[in-house]
């Protein structure tokens, strides 16, 4: 019992101190080693070098290309003006009467195309501000509107999304980004529909009026912007190339050499999804540069360098959370928690998987971090339970991804804090609506997903 209390205290301290602004690079190893000391008085240095750093480094080795290419692609979209053009085009075409839907869709299109949610928030905020002012909608709803489009269904539910949350389950379950596409579309549509309905209802209840507060409006207009077709083409190519490499190109490649020890003694099934996203983002980035050469030529080196730098903090933060989870999982008390989690739901491992992943995502304030901890400690267990219950790996993949997208958006989540800062609003002013669209509704969608998956299996 004492060991369990130590684990809970370590997770609570991580959540609180991260909310207070302490660096995860320092917090995670310190709290992990402290947990080892208090719970078991175990070998501190060995726990740090042989468990924490091994797990941290393993995550970086496996997923760094996805973080790097995603950040570079997003930076190129931002620097070329393509992100701004896409947001403005969608918003202006739907008009003030559909301002909320326009902002949601503009965020969704960009995040589904591989643009970082942080880039999306910066790109959409000034346009959303001007549109909400024109439509006399409350500015306190802007953060929740952006969150719905960027943090929810395109991050975890829609099949084929290049988001890291959709990539992490692939090597554990041998799946692709398009796992359980029908269930993903239904779940995503539910998040979109309920979230949009909530925001429209809130807009009516708050009444007309933008509200007071400093904002930058549309800001300075960027010159020499690309046309809408040029701006949209790289995003479309990410999806099309992802499909092509996943189902056509990679399966036809001669990959027998992967069985050799120097290549990890693996097979293409464990790598197909990651390879496809790497290829899609690489070729789409090159196409983006070619289409916007005149706009990017003078600053291309600076832009690429900035994108590369932007990838470092997210991956190291997430990797350190994985290392923290590995140390916690090495404690004897964690076995008790693990044994309890896998029994939740009885004979249905989907319930256990959903609850365990959700709780870890909430405790860490990170969808990818919580998912990584859950899969690194229980991934093989859930795969075996799924096989025994006749549940396909594709369904396990989709449940895992969607389960990370609810409790992760609690107040200490870094993306939530950044979004509120961009919009110039406080938690007190705007978090209530973020909580509904990014926490409550995704949890409802998760329940529906688990129910449909239990009744009908993967489709």
XYZ file of C-alpha atoms in Angstrom:
459
model
C 0.000 0.000 0.000
C 2.837 2.410 0.820
C 4.399 1.828 -2.588
C 1.120 2.658 -4.329
C 0.852 5.894 -2.365
C 4.396 6.796 -3.463
C 3.454 6.265 -7.116
C 0.305 8.361 -6.755
C 2.259 11.094 -4.962
C 4.942 11.101 -7.682
C 2.324 11.443 -10.425
C 0.455 14.149 -8.503
C 3.688 16.063 -7.939
C 4.539 15.788 -11.631
C 1.127 17.146 -12.604
C 1.227 20.008 -10.087
C 4.817 21.100 -10.697
C 4.398 20.905 -14.483
C 1.334 23.141 -14.099
C 3.481 25.553 -12.103
C 5.904 25.784 -15.002
C 8.793 23.535 -13.957
C 10.719 21.847 -16.770
C 9.832 18.218 -17.464
C 13.471 17.603 -18.360
C 14.321 18.177 -14.693
C 11.092 17.019 -13.051
C 10.776 13.572 -14.574
C 14.176 12.113 -13.598
C 14.116 13.804 -10.185
C 10.653 12.506 -9.268
C 11.384 9.073 -10.720
C 14.536 8.666 -8.662
C 12.787 10.056 -5.577
C 10.045 7.458 -6.023
C 12.666 4.692 -6.189
C 14.317 6.005 -3.027
C 11.128 6.359 -0.985
C 9.328 3.244 -2.200
C 12.130 0.700 -2.280
C 15.408 2.389 -1.356
C 16.641 0.858 -4.581
C 19.727 1.562 -6.713
C 19.329 5.224 -7.673
C 22.074 5.607 -10.283
C 21.176 2.339 -11.982
C 17.502 3.339 -12.065
C 18.499 6.572 -13.773
C 21.016 5.289 -16.332
C 19.678 1.797 -17.010
C 15.919 2.373 -16.823
C 15.080 6.059 -17.192
C 17.643 6.868 -19.880
C 17.178 3.573 -21.725
C 13.438 4.215 -22.076
C 13.930 7.900 -22.892
C 16.518 7.133 -25.555
C 14.447 4.326 -27.019
C 11.497 6.630 -27.564
C 13.676 9.253 -29.249
C 15.264 6.640 -31.526
C 11.862 5.373 -32.612
C 9.897 8.584 -33.062
C 12.344 11.448 -33.604
C 11.837 11.447 -37.411
C 8.101 11.994 -36.944
C 8.559 14.898 -34.526
C 11.290 16.423 -36.697
C 9.483 16.165 -40.029
C 6.155 17.261 -38.531
C 7.728 20.367 -36.998
C 9.626 21.242 -40.189
C 6.518 20.790 -42.321
C 4.500 22.979 -39.970
C 7.183 25.669 -39.989
C 7.284 25.667 -43.786
C 3.495 26.009 -43.889
C 3.751 28.952 -41.508
C 6.683 30.693 -43.222
C 5.231 30.351 -46.719
C 1.939 31.873 -45.598
C 0.094 28.675 -46.533
C -1.296 28.122 -43.032
C -2.681 31.656 -42.938
C -4.170 31.352 -46.435
C -5.903 28.077 -45.598
C -7.391 29.414 -42.390
C -8.485 32.646 -44.014
C -9.907 30.851 -47.065
C -12.063 28.460 -45.060
C -13.251 31.129 -42.664
C -14.093 33.682 -45.356
C -15.939 31.167 -47.529
C -18.219 30.040 -44.695
C -18.746 33.604 -43.502
C -19.616 35.217 -40.171
C -22.836 33.249 -39.740
C -20.777 30.077 -39.535
C -17.819 31.622 -37.742
C -17.501 28.890 -35.131
C -17.657 26.083 -37.697
C -15.253 27.964 -39.958
C -12.614 28.204 -37.238
C -13.089 24.541 -36.279
C -12.679 23.375 -39.868
C -9.701 25.595 -40.587
C -7.901 24.095 -37.573
C -8.992 20.571 -38.513
C -7.772 20.818 -42.107
C -4.326 21.973 -41.045
C -3.821 19.508 -38.181
C -5.105 16.604 -40.295
C -2.590 17.664 -42.908
C 0.275 17.418 -40.464
C 0.655 21.003 -39.208
C 1.585 21.285 -35.528
C -1.305 22.321 -33.301
C 0.893 25.123 -31.910
C 1.414 26.508 -35.429
C -2.313 26.205 -36.051
C -3.151 28.129 -32.884
C -0.824 30.985 -33.810
C -2.052 31.065 -37.424
C -5.786 30.893 -36.719
C -6.050 33.129 -33.635
C -5.821 36.546 -35.363
C -8.251 35.506 -38.090
C -10.665 33.946 -35.599
C -10.476 37.089 -33.491
C -11.452 39.309 -36.415
C -14.241 36.976 -37.492
C -15.683 36.603 -33.985
C -15.625 40.385 -33.618
C -17.417 40.815 -36.939
C -20.015 38.188 -36.014
C -20.361 39.600 -32.479
C -19.486 36.281 -30.891
C -17.877 36.089 -27.403
C -14.087 36.037 -27.601
C -13.979 33.714 -24.589
C -15.140 30.919 -26.935
C -12.181 31.258 -29.312
C -9.805 28.988 -27.320
C -12.387 26.199 -27.112
C -13.184 26.566 -30.808
C -9.515 26.231 -31.752
C -9.072 23.367 -29.282
C -11.972 21.430 -30.805
C -10.495 21.682 -34.290
C -6.867 21.075 -33.338
C -6.772 18.965 -30.162
C -9.500 16.372 -30.610
C -10.839 14.392 -33.580
C -7.996 15.124 -36.008
C -5.429 14.209 -33.360
C -6.781 10.832 -32.259
C -9.827 9.618 -34.192
C -9.640 10.240 -37.931
C -7.876 7.458 -39.840
C -4.650 8.446 -41.555
C -3.845 11.468 -39.415
C -0.057 11.935 -39.158
C -0.369 13.056 -35.523
C 2.099 11.356 -33.203
C -0.841 10.085 -31.121
C -1.886 7.998 -34.120
C 1.650 6.777 -34.764
C 2.748 5.586 -31.322
C 0.434 2.502 -31.199
C 1.647 1.193 -34.570
C 4.822 -0.659 -33.526
C 3.079 -2.128 -30.481
C 0.112 -3.527 -32.410
C 1.604 -3.885 -35.908
C -0.998 -1.523 -37.356
C -1.095 1.422 -39.776
C -2.334 5.038 -39.434
C -5.620 3.905 -40.985
C -6.512 1.411 -38.251
C -10.268 0.888 -37.764
C -11.220 3.647 -40.244
C -14.991 3.313 -39.903
C -14.920 3.507 -36.123
C -12.456 6.403 -36.318
C -14.731 8.388 -38.616
C -17.786 7.757 -36.415
C -15.884 8.752 -33.283
C -14.436 11.839 -34.947
C -17.834 12.911 -36.277
C -19.287 12.560 -32.780
C -16.571 14.786 -31.299
C -17.070 17.377 -34.035
C -20.867 17.350 -33.891
C -21.233 17.498 -30.117
C -18.441 20.041 -29.736
C -19.853 22.322 -32.409
C -23.360 22.049 -30.900
C -21.985 22.977 -27.462
C -20.145 26.036 -28.745
C -23.161 27.265 -30.714
C -25.342 26.809 -27.624
C -22.833 28.679 -25.485
C -22.690 31.516 -27.995
C -26.464 31.909 -27.798
C -26.499 31.762 -24.000
C -23.730 34.353 -23.649
C -25.477 36.679 -26.063
C -24.041 38.944 -28.754
C -20.884 40.906 -28.162
C -17.181 40.232 -28.609
C -16.178 41.337 -25.122
C -13.349 43.475 -23.918
C -9.682 42.578 -23.945
C -6.569 43.236 -25.910
C -6.067 41.304 -29.088
C -4.247 41.780 -32.320
C -7.132 41.214 -34.651
C -5.992 40.325 -38.127
C -2.549 41.683 -37.485
C -0.235 42.685 -40.246
C -1.112 41.272 -43.623
C 1.649 39.063 -45.043
C 2.656 40.042 -48.562
C 3.008 37.721 -51.530
C 0.760 35.070 -50.060
C 0.250 31.843 -52.052
C -3.064 30.995 -53.672
C -5.475 28.691 -51.898
C -4.753 25.775 -54.255
C -0.994 26.051 -53.695
C -1.504 26.324 -49.945
C -3.741 23.230 -49.819
C -1.764 20.953 -52.145
C 0.972 19.902 -49.646
C -1.656 18.992 -47.039
C -3.548 16.884 -49.541
C -0.314 15.198 -50.566
C 0.437 14.191 -46.971
C -2.777 12.165 -46.881
C -2.473 10.731 -50.401
C 1.177 9.749 -49.995
C 0.441 8.257 -46.587
C -2.213 6.082 -48.205
C 0.018 5.158 -51.143
C 3.019 4.160 -49.051
C 0.902 2.311 -46.472
C -1.107 0.143 -48.842
C 0.817 0.082 -52.143
C 4.480 1.045 -52.079
C 5.816 -0.359 -48.794
C 3.994 -3.730 -49.080
C 5.597 -4.247 -52.510
C 9.113 -3.510 -51.289
C 11.571 -6.340 -50.751
C 12.106 -6.146 -46.993
C 13.369 -9.646 -46.214
C 16.602 -8.076 -44.965
C 14.731 -6.760 -41.910
C 14.992 -10.221 -40.373
C 18.760 -9.775 -40.038
C 20.044 -8.803 -36.552
C 21.582 -5.520 -37.715
C 18.108 -4.329 -38.740
C 16.498 -5.349 -35.476
C 15.307 -8.834 -36.492
C 11.875 -7.429 -37.273
C 9.451 -7.344 -40.200
C 7.821 -4.690 -42.317
C 4.526 -4.990 -40.452
C 6.054 -3.295 -37.420
C 7.548 -0.489 -39.512
C 5.113 0.144 -42.343
C 3.121 2.830 -40.551
C 6.140 4.823 -39.390
C 7.873 4.521 -42.765
C 4.734 5.734 -44.553
C 4.402 8.868 -42.422
C 8.120 9.639 -42.781
C 7.904 9.356 -46.564
C 4.655 11.340 -46.789
C 5.962 14.249 -44.708
C 9.334 14.272 -46.504
C 7.947 14.418 -50.042
C 5.190 16.843 -49.049
C 7.765 19.170 -47.488
C 9.839 19.092 -50.672
C 6.723 19.835 -52.713
C 5.836 22.695 -50.379
C 9.298 24.202 -50.866
C 9.063 23.835 -54.641
C 5.613 25.452 -54.826
C 6.680 28.346 -52.591
C 10.293 28.744 -53.689
C 10.110 32.501 -54.231
C 8.510 33.013 -50.831
C 10.916 30.713 -49.011
C 14.221 30.991 -50.889
C 15.693 33.875 -48.909
C 14.824 32.385 -45.525
C 14.745 28.646 -46.267
C 17.750 27.798 -44.108
C 16.420 29.813 -41.192
C 12.981 28.233 -41.555
C 14.305 24.676 -41.671
C 16.544 25.360 -38.697
C 13.640 26.827 -36.731
C 11.458 23.813 -37.540
C 14.190 21.425 -36.434
C 14.607 23.324 -33.167
C 10.853 23.335 -32.616
C 10.863 19.530 -32.650
C 13.360 19.172 -29.810
C 11.390 20.331 -26.784
C 8.238 18.290 -27.580
C 10.103 15.044 -28.193
C 12.405 15.406 -25.198
C 9.490 16.290 -22.928
C 7.524 13.285 -24.159
C 10.530 10.968 -24.054
C 11.283 12.001 -20.463
C 7.694 11.170 -19.533
C 8.258 7.737 -21.067
C 11.425 7.382 -18.987
C 9.525 8.432 -15.869
C 6.880 5.826 -16.630
C 9.503 3.133 -17.128
C 11.006 3.809 -13.694
C 7.567 3.819 -12.075
C 6.766 0.558 -13.855
C 9.912 -0.998 -12.406
C 8.633 -0.527 -8.855
C 7.084 -3.515 -7.184
C 3.923 -1.577 -6.295
C 3.257 -0.874 -9.967
C 2.599 -4.555 -10.480
C -0.365 -4.269 -8.134
C -1.725 -1.308 -10.105
C -1.118 -3.108 -13.400
C -2.900 -6.212 -12.210
C -5.852 -4.083 -11.109
C -6.039 -2.095 -14.362
C -6.093 -5.169 -16.577
C -9.000 -6.618 -14.583
C -11.183 -3.541 -15.063
C -13.889 -4.400 -17.538
C -13.810 -8.108 -16.853
C -13.356 -10.073 -20.060
C -13.324 -6.920 -22.219
C -9.754 -5.584 -22.497
C -11.005 -2.526 -24.401
C -12.434 -1.085 -21.190
C -9.202 -1.666 -19.294
C -7.136 -0.190 -22.149
C -9.353 2.896 -22.355
C -9.336 3.573 -18.616
C -5.628 2.932 -18.089
C -4.523 5.076 -21.031
C -6.901 7.900 -20.118
C -5.721 8.038 -16.519
C -2.050 8.135 -17.496
C -2.688 10.831 -20.100
C -4.454 12.899 -17.462
C -1.756 12.407 -14.856
C 1.024 13.433 -17.223
C -0.944 16.145 -19.013
C 0.224 14.655 -22.296
C -1.635 12.462 -24.765
C 1.515 11.035 -26.308
C 3.277 10.764 -22.944
C 0.406 8.941 -21.269
C -0.008 6.629 -24.245
C 3.683 5.823 -24.335
C 3.742 4.949 -20.633
C 0.662 2.752 -21.009
C 1.954 0.883 -24.052
C 5.541 0.531 -22.877
C 4.353 -1.106 -19.665
C 1.180 -2.902 -20.775
C 1.253 -2.960 -24.587
C 2.186 -6.639 -24.886
C -0.337 -7.533 -22.208
C -3.198 -5.795 -24.010
C -2.188 -7.313 -27.346
C -2.262 -10.786 -25.801
C -5.582 -10.068 -24.081
C -6.996 -8.781 -27.354
C -5.911 -11.884 -29.243
C -7.419 -14.102 -26.568
C -10.711 -12.183 -26.754
C -10.770 -12.105 -30.556
C -10.213 -8.334 -30.689
C -8.228 -7.077 -33.652
C -5.038 -5.033 -33.180
C -6.629 -2.287 -35.310
C -9.387 -1.823 -32.743
C -6.834 -1.772 -29.910
C -4.930 0.913 -31.822
C -7.956 3.165 -32.285
C -9.156 2.800 -28.688
C -5.664 3.619 -27.411
C -5.379 6.717 -29.599
C -8.828 8.074 -28.740
C -8.350 7.324 -25.029
C -5.379 9.696 -24.887
C -7.429 12.636 -26.134
C -9.642 13.339 -23.135
C -8.021 13.726 -19.750
C -4.813 14.931 -21.387
C -6.449 18.368 -21.824
C -6.741 19.040 -18.089
C -5.624 22.529 -16.963
C -1.931 21.598 -16.668
C -1.666 20.504 -20.306
C 1.022 22.506 -22.116
C -1.047 23.009 -25.262
C -3.964 24.356 -23.222
C -1.725 26.815 -21.383
C -0.125 27.950 -24.660
C -3.493 28.386 -26.362
C -4.869 30.527 -23.544
C -1.711 32.636 -23.613
C -2.030 33.209 -27.358
C -5.657 34.264 -26.947
C -4.907 36.525 -23.978
C -7.381 34.766 -21.704
C -7.167 33.018 -18.332
C -8.281 29.568 -17.246
C -11.080 31.209 -15.294
C -12.380 32.966 -18.403
C -12.132 30.248 -21.027
C -11.195 26.831 -19.643
C -14.767 25.709 -18.923
C -15.566 25.432 -22.621
C -12.189 23.857 -23.417
C -12.965 21.223 -20.781
C -16.298 20.399 -22.425
C -15.062 20.117 -26.029
C -11.601 18.651 -25.334
C -12.207 16.545 -22.213
C -15.882 15.665 -21.637
C -16.968 15.121 -25.235
C -13.899 13.033 -26.225
C -14.593 10.832 -23.186
C -18.189 10.391 -24.368
C -16.872 9.515 -27.821
C -14.491 7.008 -26.233
C -17.395 5.260 -24.502
C -19.235 5.060 -27.830
C -16.115 3.715 -29.551
C -15.597 0.994 -26.950
C -19.289 0.060 -27.133
C -19.324 -0.159 -30.937
C -16.022 -2.023 -30.992
C -17.317 -4.528 -28.444
C -20.533 -5.120 -30.366
C -19.286 -5.090 -33.949
C -15.511 -5.420 -33.818
C -13.164 -3.382 -35.991
C -14.362 -1.805 -39.234
